[in-house]
Short mmCIF file of C-alpha atoms in Angstrom, two decimals:
data_model
loop_
_atom_site.label_atom_id
_atom_site.label_comp_id
_atom_site.label_asym_id
_atom_site.label_seq_id
_atom_site.Cartn_x
_atom_site.Cartn_y
_atom_site.Cartn_z
CA MET X 172 23.25 97.26 -38.42
CA ALA X 173 26.51 95.59 -37.27
CA ASP X 174 27.28 92.49 -38.99
CA ARG X 175 26.06 89.13 -37.25
CA LYS X 176 26.78 85.54 -37.21
CA THR X 177 24.72 83.82 -39.64
CA VAL X 178 24.01 79.94 -40.18
CA THR X 179 24.70 78.76 -43.64
CA ARG X 180 21.96 76.92 -45.86
CA GLN X 181 24.23 73.93 -45.94
CA THR X 182 24.16 73.79 -42.03
CA PHE X 183 20.43 73.66 -41.99
CA ILE X 184 20.61 70.87 -44.67
CA GLY X 185 22.95 68.73 -42.70
CA GLU X 186 21.09 69.17 -39.43
CA LYS X 187 17.95 67.86 -41.42
CA GLY X 188 19.83 64.99 -42.90
CA ILE X 189 20.77 63.98 -39.34
CA ALA X 190 17.24 64.58 -38.16
CA LEU X 191 16.02 62.33 -41.11
CA ILE X 192 18.36 59.46 -40.04
CA GLU X 193 17.35 59.79 -36.62
CA ARG X 194 13.76 59.66 -37.49
CA ARG X 195 14.07 56.64 -40.06
CA CYS X 196 16.33 54.58 -37.29
CA LEU X 197 13.30 55.06 -34.73
CA GLU X 198 10.83 53.74 -37.44
CA MET X 199 13.25 50.66 -37.73
CA GLY X 200 13.26 50.06 -33.95
CA HIS X 201 16.78 51.13 -33.65
CA LEU X 202 18.34 54.04 -31.88
CA PHE X 203 20.70 56.70 -33.56
CA HIS X 204 23.10 58.81 -31.43
CA PRO X 205 24.71 62.14 -33.55
CA ARG X 206 28.06 62.89 -32.33
CA ARG X 207 29.03 66.29 -30.90
CA VAL X 208 32.38 66.09 -32.60
CA ASP X 209 32.51 64.98 -36.41
CA HIS X 210 35.63 63.58 -37.80
CA GLY X 211 34.24 61.75 -40.71
CA ILE X 212 31.69 59.93 -38.49
CA ASP X 213 28.31 61.67 -37.78
CA GLY X 214 27.00 59.18 -35.36
CA HIS X 215 26.30 55.58 -34.45
CA ILE X 216 23.16 53.13 -34.36
CA ASP X 217 22.54 51.15 -31.42
CA LEU X 218 20.92 47.93 -32.68
CA VAL X 219 17.64 46.63 -31.04
CA GLU X 220 16.14 43.23 -31.46
CA PRO X 221 12.77 43.09 -33.19
CA GLY X 222 10.02 42.02 -30.88
CA SER X 223 11.76 41.74 -27.56
CA GLY X 224 13.32 45.21 -27.73
CA ALA X 225 16.61 43.82 -26.14
CA VAL X 226 19.64 46.15 -26.88
CA LEU X 227 22.31 44.08 -28.64
CA ASN X 228 25.45 45.98 -27.91
CA LEU X 229 25.96 46.10 -31.79
CA THR X 230 26.59 49.40 -33.46
CA LEU X 231 26.83 50.72 -36.78
CA LEU X 232 28.76 54.17 -37.69
CA VAL X 233 27.14 56.41 -39.74
CA GLN X 234 28.13 59.16 -42.10
CA SER X 235 25.64 61.56 -43.48
CA LYS X 236 25.59 62.99 -46.85
CA ALA X 237 22.70 65.43 -47.41
CA GLN X 238 22.04 67.64 -50.27
CA ASP X 239 19.06 69.79 -51.58
CA ARG X 240 20.18 69.43 -55.03
CA ARG X 241 20.72 66.12 -57.15
CA PHE X 242 23.73 64.05 -56.64
CA SER X 243 26.23 63.48 -59.60
CA GLY X 244 24.43 61.62 -62.35
CA GLU X 245 20.98 61.21 -60.52
CA THR X 246 18.10 59.79 -62.38
CA ASP X 247 14.93 58.10 -61.13
CA ASP X 248 16.94 55.05 -60.74
CA GLY X 249 19.94 55.98 -58.87
CA PHE X 250 23.16 58.16 -58.70
CA ARG X 251 26.98 58.05 -58.07
CA TYR X 252 28.92 59.58 -55.41
CA VAL X 253 32.69 60.34 -55.49
CA CYS X 254 34.08 59.95 -52.01
CA ASP X 255 37.12 61.82 -50.41
CA GLN X 256 40.18 59.57 -50.10
CA ARG X 257 40.95 60.54 -46.64
CA ASP X 258 37.28 60.04 -45.60
CA LEU X 259 37.47 56.48 -47.41
CA ASP X 260 40.63 55.42 -45.52
CA HIS X 261 39.20 56.51 -42.40
CA TRP X 262 36.00 54.42 -42.86
CA LEU X 263 38.03 51.42 -44.06
CA SER X 264 40.47 51.30 -41.21
CA GLY X 265 38.18 50.88 -38.19
CA ASN X 266 36.65 47.79 -36.70
CA SER X 267 33.14 48.78 -36.86
CA PRO X 268 30.86 48.72 -39.96
CA VAL X 269 30.37 52.13 -41.55
CA ILE X 270 27.35 53.12 -43.62
CA LEU X 271 26.84 56.12 -45.72
CA VAL X 272 23.26 57.63 -45.84
CA PHE X 273 22.41 59.85 -48.76
CA SER X 274 19.62 62.05 -48.54
CA HIS X 275 17.12 64.79 -49.83
CA PRO X 276 15.79 65.99 -46.37
CA GLU X 277 13.34 68.39 -48.36
CA SER X 278 11.72 65.52 -50.32
CA ASP X 279 12.09 63.02 -47.11
CA GLU X 280 14.13 60.65 -49.22
CA ALA X 281 17.25 58.54 -48.09
CA TRP X 282 19.36 55.69 -49.39
CA TRP X 283 22.39 53.79 -47.87
CA THR X 284 25.26 51.53 -48.43
CA GLU X 285 28.00 49.98 -46.37
CA VAL X 286 31.36 51.09 -47.23
CA LYS X 287 33.38 47.87 -47.04
CA ALA X 288 30.63 46.25 -49.41
CA ALA X 289 30.86 49.16 -51.68
CA PHE X 290 34.82 49.16 -52.10
CA PRO X 291 35.43 45.37 -51.94
CA ASP X 292 38.79 45.54 -53.85
CA ALA X 293 41.55 47.75 -54.49
CA VAL X 294 40.31 48.78 -58.02
CA SER X 295 37.05 50.05 -56.43
CA ARG X 296 39.10 51.89 -53.94
CA ALA X 297 41.09 53.69 -56.32
CA GLU X 298 38.05 54.85 -58.26
CA ARG X 299 36.44 56.03 -55.01
CA VAL X 300 32.90 55.83 -56.55
CA VAL X 301 29.73 54.63 -54.62
CA HIS X 302 26.80 53.70 -57.01
CA ILE X 303 23.27 53.79 -55.48
CA ASP X 304 20.31 51.94 -56.68
CA LYS X 305 17.45 54.39 -55.57
CA HIS X 306 14.98 51.16 -55.55
CA THR X 307 16.95 48.64 -53.34
CA GLN X 308 18.77 50.72 -51.15
CA ARG X 309 16.11 52.95 -49.57
CA PHE X 310 17.05 53.93 -46.05
CA ASP X 311 13.57 53.16 -44.56
CA ARG X 312 11.89 51.01 -42.23
CA GLU X 313 12.39 47.86 -44.58
CA ALA X 314 16.12 48.26 -43.95
CA ALA X 315 16.01 47.30 -40.25
CA GLN X 316 16.75 43.57 -40.90
CA ALA X 317 19.56 44.29 -43.24
CA LEU X 318 21.30 46.52 -40.78
CA LEU X 319 21.15 43.72 -38.15
CA HIS X 320 22.65 41.16 -40.41
CA LEU X 321 25.38 43.55 -41.14
CA ALA X 322 26.27 44.14 -37.54
CA VAL X 323 26.21 40.66 -36.36
CA PRO X 324 29.88 39.07 -36.48
CA ARG X 325 29.48 35.92 -38.46
CA THR X 326 31.45 33.87 -35.70
CA SER X 327 29.24 35.00 -33.14
CA GLY X 328 26.85 32.32 -33.27
CA LEU X 329 24.13 35.01 -32.44
CA TYR X 330 20.69 34.33 -33.97
CA LEU X 331 18.42 37.28 -34.47
CA ARG X 332 14.87 36.11 -35.24
CA PRO X 333 13.37 38.32 -38.10
CA ALA X 334 11.07 40.84 -37.41
CA PRO X 335 7.35 39.49 -37.07
CA ILE X 336 5.18 40.29 -40.04
CA THR X 337 1.71 39.19 -41.08
CA GLU X 338 1.17 37.21 -44.28
CA VAL X 339 -1.99 36.03 -45.78
CA LEU X 340 -1.51 32.68 -47.35
CA THR X 341 -3.54 31.14 -50.35
CA THR X 342 -4.14 27.47 -50.15
CA ASN X 343 -5.12 25.10 -53.02
CA LEU X 344 -8.47 24.38 -51.31
CA LEU X 345 -11.50 25.37 -53.05
CA PRO X 346 -14.68 25.51 -50.77
CA VAL X 347 -17.81 23.98 -51.94
CA THR X 348 -20.38 26.69 -51.28
CA GLU X 349 -23.52 24.77 -52.89
CA MET X 350 -24.50 21.13 -53.36
CA PRO X 351 -27.94 19.33 -54.11
CA PRO X 352 -30.27 19.08 -51.13
CA THR X 353 -30.66 15.26 -51.41
CA VAL X 354 -28.72 12.20 -52.07
CA HIS X 355 -30.49 9.22 -53.75
CA LEU X 356 -29.30 5.48 -53.57
CA ALA X 357 -30.54 2.17 -54.16
CA PRO X 358 -29.27 -1.38 -54.67
CA ALA X 359 -27.19 -1.61 -57.92
CA ALA X 360 -28.25 -3.79 -60.74
CA PHE X 361 -24.33 -3.71 -62.02
CA THR X 362 -21.17 -4.32 -60.39
CA ASP X 363 -18.86 -2.40 -62.67
CA TYR X 364 -19.02 0.70 -64.64
CA ARG X 365 -18.56 -0.88 -68.09
CA ALA X 366 -21.63 -2.76 -67.91
CA ALA X 367 -23.65 0.15 -66.21
CA GLY X 368 -22.58 2.54 -69.01
CA ALA X 369 -23.78 -0.07 -71.71
CA ALA X 370 -26.96 -0.35 -70.01
CA LEU X 371 -27.55 3.33 -70.17
CA ASP X 372 -26.27 3.72 -73.76
CA ALA X 373 -28.95 0.85 -74.79
CA GLN X 374 -31.64 3.40 -73.75
CA GLY X 375 -30.11 6.14 -76.16
CA ARG X 376 -29.97 8.44 -73.26
CA ARG X 377 -26.80 9.45 -71.30
CA ALA X 378 -26.80 10.43 -67.56
CA SER X 379 -23.91 11.70 -65.50
CA GLY X 380 -23.10 12.34 -61.86
CA TRP X 381 -23.40 8.90 -60.42
CA ILE X 382 -21.27 6.32 -58.71
CA LEU X 383 -21.20 2.66 -57.99
CA ARG X 384 -20.03 1.73 -54.48
CA ASP X 385 -20.46 -1.10 -52.12
CA GLY X 386 -23.32 -2.65 -54.09
CA LEU X 387 -25.03 0.68 -54.33
CA VAL X 388 -25.82 3.02 -57.10
CA LEU X 389 -25.56 6.78 -55.65
CA SER X 390 -26.51 10.15 -57.12
CA PHE X 391 -27.60 13.55 -56.54
CA HIS X 392 -30.32 13.16 -59.31
CA SER X 393 -33.51 11.20 -58.65
CA LEU X 394 -33.14 7.51 -59.41
CA ARG X 395 -36.87 6.91 -59.51
CA ASP X 396 -37.91 8.96 -62.70
CA SER X 397 -34.70 9.42 -64.85
CA PRO X 398 -32.58 7.24 -67.06
CA LEU X 399 -30.48 6.03 -63.86
CA ARG X 400 -33.55 3.92 -62.80
CA VAL X 401 -32.21 1.20 -65.24
CA LEU X 402 -29.14 0.89 -62.75
CA CYS X 403 -31.33 0.06 -59.95
CA ALA X 404 -32.03 -3.43 -58.52
CA GLY X 405 -34.39 -2.24 -55.81
CA ASP X 406 -36.36 0.75 -54.71
CA PRO X 407 -34.43 3.90 -54.44
CA GLU X 408 -34.07 5.80 -51.13
CA ARG X 409 -33.60 9.61 -50.62
CA HIS X 410 -31.68 11.00 -47.74
CA GLU X 411 -30.96 14.73 -46.78
CA THR X 412 -27.39 15.63 -48.13
CA VAL X 413 -26.59 17.25 -44.81
CA GLU X 414 -26.76 13.95 -43.16
CA TRP X 415 -23.98 12.59 -45.53
CA ALA X 416 -21.95 15.83 -45.72
CA ASP X 417 -21.72 16.14 -41.74
CA SER X 418 -21.47 12.50 -41.06
CA ASP X 419 -18.61 11.17 -38.73
CA ASP X 420 -18.43 7.90 -40.32
CA LEU X 421 -15.54 7.64 -42.39
CA ASP X 422 -17.07 5.11 -44.90
CA THR X 423 -20.02 7.65 -45.41
CA GLN X 424 -17.26 10.51 -45.81
CA HIS X 425 -15.48 8.49 -48.49
CA ARG X 426 -18.76 7.74 -50.36
CA PHE X 427 -19.60 11.28 -50.35
CA ALA X 428 -16.49 12.57 -51.58
CA ASP X 429 -16.49 10.07 -54.16
CA LEU X 430 -19.94 11.17 -55.24
CA LEU X 431 -18.95 14.98 -55.14
CA SER X 432 -15.82 14.01 -57.38
CA ARG X 433 -17.69 12.32 -60.12
CA THR X 434 -20.52 15.07 -60.07
CA VAL X 435 -18.17 17.78 -60.55
CA GLN X 436 -16.27 15.94 -63.28
CA ASP X 437 -19.34 15.30 -65.23
CA SER X 438 -20.60 18.93 -65.06
CA TYR X 439 -17.74 20.19 -67.22
CA PRO X 440 -18.10 18.85 -70.65
CA ASP X 441 -14.63 20.35 -71.60
CA LEU X 442 -12.85 17.87 -69.44
CA ARG X 443 -11.95 14.54 -70.03
CA TRP X 444 -11.31 11.65 -67.35
CA HIS X 445 -8.17 9.90 -67.77
CA LYS X 446 -8.48 6.43 -66.04
CA GLU X 447 -4.87 5.39 -65.82
CA ARG X 448 -3.48 8.81 -64.78
CA LYS X 449 -6.34 9.46 -62.42
CA HIS X 450 -6.86 13.06 -63.34
CA VAL X 451 -9.20 15.27 -65.50
CA HIS X 452 -7.77 17.16 -68.47
CA PHE X 453 -9.23 19.54 -71.14
CA ARG X 454 -10.38 17.87 -74.26
CA ALA X 455 -9.19 18.74 -77.65
CA THR X 456 -10.50 21.37 -79.74
CA SER X 457 -12.29 20.38 -82.78
CA ARG X 458 -9.61 21.78 -85.10
CA LEU X 459 -6.82 20.90 -82.68
CA GLY X 460 -6.14 24.59 -82.47
CA PRO X 461 -4.90 26.32 -79.09
CA ARG X 462 -7.68 27.02 -76.38
CA LYS X 463 -7.02 29.35 -73.32
CA ALA X 464 -9.05 29.15 -70.16
CA GLY X 465 -9.00 30.14 -66.71
CA LYS X 466 -9.19 33.94 -66.90
CA GLY X 467 -9.98 35.76 -63.54
CA PRO X 468 -8.57 36.94 -60.44
CA GLY X 469 -4.96 36.07 -59.96
CA SER X 470 -4.57 34.83 -63.46
CA ARG X 471 -4.60 36.28 -66.97
CA GLY X 472 -5.66 32.54 -67.99
CA ARG X 473 -3.45 30.01 -69.60
CA THR X 474 -3.40 28.03 -72.89
CA VAL X 475 -4.85 24.78 -71.70
CA PHE X 476 -4.65 22.77 -74.92
CA GLY X 477 -2.31 23.39 -77.98
CA PRO X 478 0.13 21.85 -80.32
CA HIS X 479 3.85 21.89 -80.10
CA ALA X 480 6.27 21.51 -82.96
CA SER X 481 8.66 18.49 -83.36
CA LYS X 482 12.10 19.49 -82.38
CA SER X 483 13.45 17.73 -85.42
CA ASP X 484 10.91 18.91 -87.99
CA PRO X 485 9.26 22.21 -86.97
CA GLN X 486 6.57 21.97 -89.55
CA ARG X 487 5.29 18.82 -87.68
CA VAL X 488 3.06 18.64 -84.58
CA GLY X 489 5.34 16.77 -81.83
CA PHE X 490 2.73 16.61 -79.10
CA TYR X 491 -0.23 18.20 -77.90
CA HIS X 492 -0.46 19.51 -74.25
CA HIS X 493 -3.60 19.34 -72.22
CA ALA X 494 -3.99 21.08 -68.80
CA ALA X 495 -4.87 18.58 -66.24
CA LEU X 496 -6.11 18.43 -62.70
CA ARG X 497 -5.94 15.87 -59.74
CA THR X 498 -8.82 16.55 -57.20
CA ARG X 499 -9.51 15.20 -53.80
CA PHE X 500 -12.58 16.22 -51.73
CA ARG X 501 -12.12 16.50 -47.96
CA ARG X 502 -13.99 17.96 -44.97
CA LEU X 503 -11.77 20.43 -42.80
CA GLY X 504 -13.37 22.18 -40.02
CA GLY X 505 -16.97 21.14 -41.17
CA VAL X 506 -16.65 22.64 -44.42
CA TRP X 507 -15.94 20.56 -47.75
CA TYR X 508 -13.15 21.40 -50.00
CA CYS X 509 -11.83 20.48 -53.47
CA GLN X 510 -8.08 20.20 -53.25
CA LEU X 511 -6.63 21.13 -56.50
CA GLU X 512 -3.21 19.54 -57.86
CA PRO X 513 -2.44 20.77 -61.26
CA ASP X 514 -1.11 18.11 -63.66
CA TYR X 515 -0.05 17.94 -67.11
CA CYS X 516 -1.25 15.26 -70.21
CA PHE X 517 0.51 14.76 -73.52
CA THR X 518 -0.94 13.19 -76.65
CA THR X 519 0.02 12.63 -80.31
CA ASP X 520 -3.40 13.73 -81.79
CA GLY X 521 -5.53 15.42 -79.05
CA HIS X 522 -6.69 11.84 -78.10
CA THR X 523 -4.07 9.23 -77.84
CA GLU X 524 -1.56 9.35 -74.98
CA HIS X 525 1.86 10.18 -76.24
CA PRO X 526 4.29 7.22 -76.26
CA TYR X 527 6.76 9.30 -74.42
CA ALA X 528 4.20 10.87 -72.01
CA ASP X 529 6.21 9.78 -68.94
CA ARG X 530 9.29 11.47 -70.27
CA LEU X 531 7.41 14.64 -70.98
CA LEU X 532 6.15 14.53 -67.42
CA ALA X 533 9.49 13.89 -66.02
CA GLY X 534 10.60 16.76 -67.86
CA ILE X 535 8.35 19.16 -66.76
CA LYS X 536 8.63 18.03 -63.17
CA ARG X 537 12.24 19.28 -63.26
CA LEU X 538 11.32 22.70 -64.47
CA ASP X 539 8.19 23.01 -62.50
CA ARG X 540 8.50 25.74 -59.64
CA HIS X 541 6.18 27.33 -56.89
CA PRO X 542 5.07 30.45 -59.07
CA ALA X 543 4.00 27.80 -61.91
CA VAL X 544 1.95 25.81 -59.59
CA ARG X 545 0.61 28.81 -58.05
CA PHE X 546 -0.72 30.31 -61.28
CA TRP X 547 -2.10 26.93 -62.80
CA THR X 548 -3.97 26.52 -59.42
CA ARG X 549 -5.52 29.62 -60.02
CA VAL X 550 -6.28 28.98 -63.40
CA TRP X 551 -8.28 25.78 -62.30
CA ALA X 552 -9.74 27.65 -59.53
CA ASN X 553 -11.10 30.56 -62.03
CA TYR X 554 -12.17 27.76 -64.50
CA LEU X 555 -14.15 25.79 -61.92
CA ASN X 556 -15.92 28.98 -60.87
CA HIS X 557 -16.80 30.38 -64.16
CA ALA X 558 -20.32 30.82 -64.99
CA ASP X 559 -22.37 33.16 -67.71
CA LEU X 560 -25.62 33.61 -68.87
CA PHE X 561 -24.96 30.41 -71.31
CA THR X 562 -23.96 28.12 -68.48
CA GLU X 563 -26.47 26.23 -66.70
CA PRO X 564 -26.19 26.24 -63.05
CA ARG X 565 -23.91 23.26 -61.60
CA PRO X 566 -25.07 20.95 -59.04
CA VAL X 567 -21.84 21.71 -57.22
CA GLN X 568 -20.53 25.16 -56.97
CA PHE X 569 -17.37 26.70 -55.49
CA GLY X 570 -16.08 29.92 -53.67
CA GLU X 571 -12.70 31.42 -54.02
CA LEU X 572 -9.56 29.57 -52.93
CA ALA X 573 -9.39 29.46 -49.02
CA THR X 574 -6.81 31.67 -47.42
CA MET X 575 -5.56 32.08 -43.94
CA THR X 576 -3.97 35.04 -41.96
CA VAL X 577 -0.80 34.08 -39.97
CA ASP X 578 0.70 36.56 -37.71
CA ARG X 579 4.26 35.22 -38.10
CA GLY X 580 6.02 35.21 -41.48
CA ILE X 581 9.55 35.60 -42.98
CA ASP X 582 10.70 38.51 -45.48
CA ASP X 583 11.72 36.65 -48.39
CA ARG X 584 14.49 39.07 -49.02
CA TRP X 585 16.45 37.91 -45.98
CA TRP X 586 16.91 34.44 -46.95
CA GLY X 587 20.51 33.89 -46.87
CA PRO X 588 22.51 31.46 -49.60
CA ALA X 589 22.47 27.89 -48.97
CA PRO X 590 25.34 26.49 -47.00
CA SER X 591 28.32 25.45 -49.00
CA GLY X 592 27.97 22.00 -47.92
CA ALA X 593 24.42 21.56 -48.71
CA ALA X 594 23.16 18.83 -51.10
CA PRO X 595 22.11 19.85 -54.47
CA GLU X 596 18.29 19.67 -55.36
CA ASP X 597 17.54 16.36 -56.71
CA ASP X 598 16.25 16.85 -60.23
CA GLN X 599 16.41 13.24 -61.14
CA ASP X 600 13.50 11.18 -61.63
CA PRO X 601 13.63 7.29 -61.77
CA SER X 602 11.15 6.99 -64.70
CA ALA X 603 13.47 9.21 -66.70
CA GLY X 604 16.52 7.09 -66.56
CA GLY X 605 18.20 8.16 -63.18
CA GLN X 606 21.17 10.49 -63.92
CA GLU X 607 20.10 11.39 -67.52
CA SER X 608 20.36 15.09 -68.32
CA LEU X 609 17.10 17.08 -69.04
CA ASP X 610 18.17 17.46 -72.55
CA THR X 611 18.70 13.68 -72.91
CA VAL X 612 15.27 13.03 -71.52
CA LEU X 613 13.44 15.21 -73.85
CA ALA X 614 15.45 14.57 -76.81
CA VAL X 615 13.79 10.96 -76.82
CA ALA X 616 10.55 12.54 -77.30
CA ASP X 617 11.74 14.77 -79.97
CA THR X 618 11.18 17.99 -77.90
CA ASP X 619 13.41 20.56 -75.86
CA THR X 620 13.21 22.60 -72.74
CA GLN X 621 11.69 25.71 -74.55
CA ASP X 622 8.58 23.65 -75.35
CA LEU X 623 7.95 22.53 -71.57
CA LEU X 624 8.77 26.16 -70.26
CA SER X 625 6.00 27.41 -72.36
CA LEU X 626 3.52 25.65 -70.07
CA LEU X 627 4.87 27.31 -66.94
CA GLN X 628 5.24 30.69 -68.05
CA ASP X 629 2.32 32.99 -66.83
CA GLY X 630 0.18 35.13 -69.64
CA ASP X 631 1.69 33.10 -72.42
CA SER X 632 0.83 34.31 -75.80
CA ASP X 633 -1.31 32.49 -78.31
CA GLY X 634 0.38 33.45 -81.38
CA ASP X 635 -0.82 31.83 -84.45
CA ALA X 636 -4.12 30.13 -83.40
CA GLY X 637 -3.46 27.28 -85.75
CA ALA X 638 0.32 26.85 -85.40
CA PRO X 639 2.31 24.65 -83.13
CA ARG X 640 3.87 26.41 -80.48
CA ARG X 641 7.63 27.35 -80.18
CA ARG X 642 9.30 29.66 -78.13
CA GLY X 643 12.06 32.04 -78.41
CA ALA X 644 15.65 31.63 -77.13
CA GLY X 645 15.17 33.72 -74.16
CA SER X 646 12.55 31.31 -72.80
CA LYS X 647 15.41 28.93 -71.73
CA ALA X 648 15.90 30.92 -68.64
CA ARG X 649 14.92 28.77 -65.84
CA SER X 650 13.30 29.87 -62.44
CA ALA X 651 16.03 29.97 -59.85
CA GLY X 652 13.64 28.97 -56.90
CA ARG X 653 13.27 25.62 -55.30
CA ARG X 654 10.90 23.24 -56.59
CA THR X 655 7.32 23.03 -54.92
CA SER X 656 6.19 19.50 -55.23
CA ARG X 657 3.04 19.00 -57.11
CA ARG X 658 2.33 16.03 -55.46
CA GLY X 659 2.64 16.81 -51.85
CA GLY X 660 1.47 13.41 -50.73
CA THR X 661 -2.24 14.09 -51.81
CA ASN X 662 -4.17 11.50 -53.64
CA SER X 663 -7.06 12.00 -56.14
CA ALA X 664 -10.68 11.28 -55.21
CA ARG X 665 -11.15 7.57 -55.84
CA ARG X 666 -13.19 6.40 -58.66
CA GLY X 667 -14.75 3.13 -59.52
CA GLN X 668 -14.59 3.42 -63.17
#
């Protein structure tokens, strides 16, 4: 048989590489046009605005590098590629951005880089080596926005809205799923909590879940045949809870929120109310050893109480930390929620507030970031929801943290750097002495940044159950994210105590 013209294997691989690029561009929402004549450029991409489909008259030039074998030094994490000097000179001499797309068509994998970014200086251009990270430089639909940013001239003033994405937002609102069916109230025999508490103590019996408000004593518990009867100056009344929960009268709503708050506080014996700080915090353990709580969905739990060594004397306890929580009950859309606001408490012996508690709080406020607030919120949500065979059913019960789905979002990877003229984050706190550095603030309290960072890091280790906590030097790395305020303008539920 006479010799016939044949197509080489490399030709098939090259065509498959071009086809892969075209398919990936379509998945991104852009258009790829291969060139019939190849002189170091295999085609160009016409960029399309996400959502509107508008053709932007912005292009990227593309050179394909397809292989059926592994690239030089290729591992599961990356590889390198040595460019031809003539090709490199050609790519760098034009006025349009050029991207290189490396692919294994048989395994449907592709990665990319932009030439000018890969060769920013004379040294890199002399070496002619491209380094590819296979995890961060994949050429797939996730690269669509990066290609847009690459093609838009910095001086054009053109704003390209990001591709719409759907996000699920988790709030700090814990819905109330169950509450007692009736509210009991009566004229109060006392006007302040100290006297009322003394009257209950005189009976030798403690009673929880009650409030004094506007000359009334209110409780979810019966006032007629319980220790609370001593607080009444008249006959008790009973009302359906739904009348209070659904009332549009603001005063009634405030009373009901106050009653919910006190009832929940008294339902968790491990928590202690701090009158001055207006929060609850975990009580000290009997032997002042660390305690962990809050394990559940979204959290491996945290150390909610524990000792910390003195900076000047590591053998001595400098302070004890207590996980704390401010709450506010509010009705939204006909549903009652407990709004969670994580906080911190510091003591010298597990009971007495540390003399430099304000300094420690100021220090942790400078370190606190969104991830810490998020995880602490989950810790508290899990703790408030925790129940087992040994736990009596609580009068007020909660569901999972409320979430909402939004049809607009921003891919966090495409946030640009802050403008050069932007004001730096204000990490100063008036209570900490204005312009004092963090180390100066904490030095007065005989502690350092490492100790406070241990309260913010997820999944911390308990270590020696009886030893003061001290973190390694690696713990000094601070989060680079911007602070999410723990205050947020929210107020804790009002109490009369």
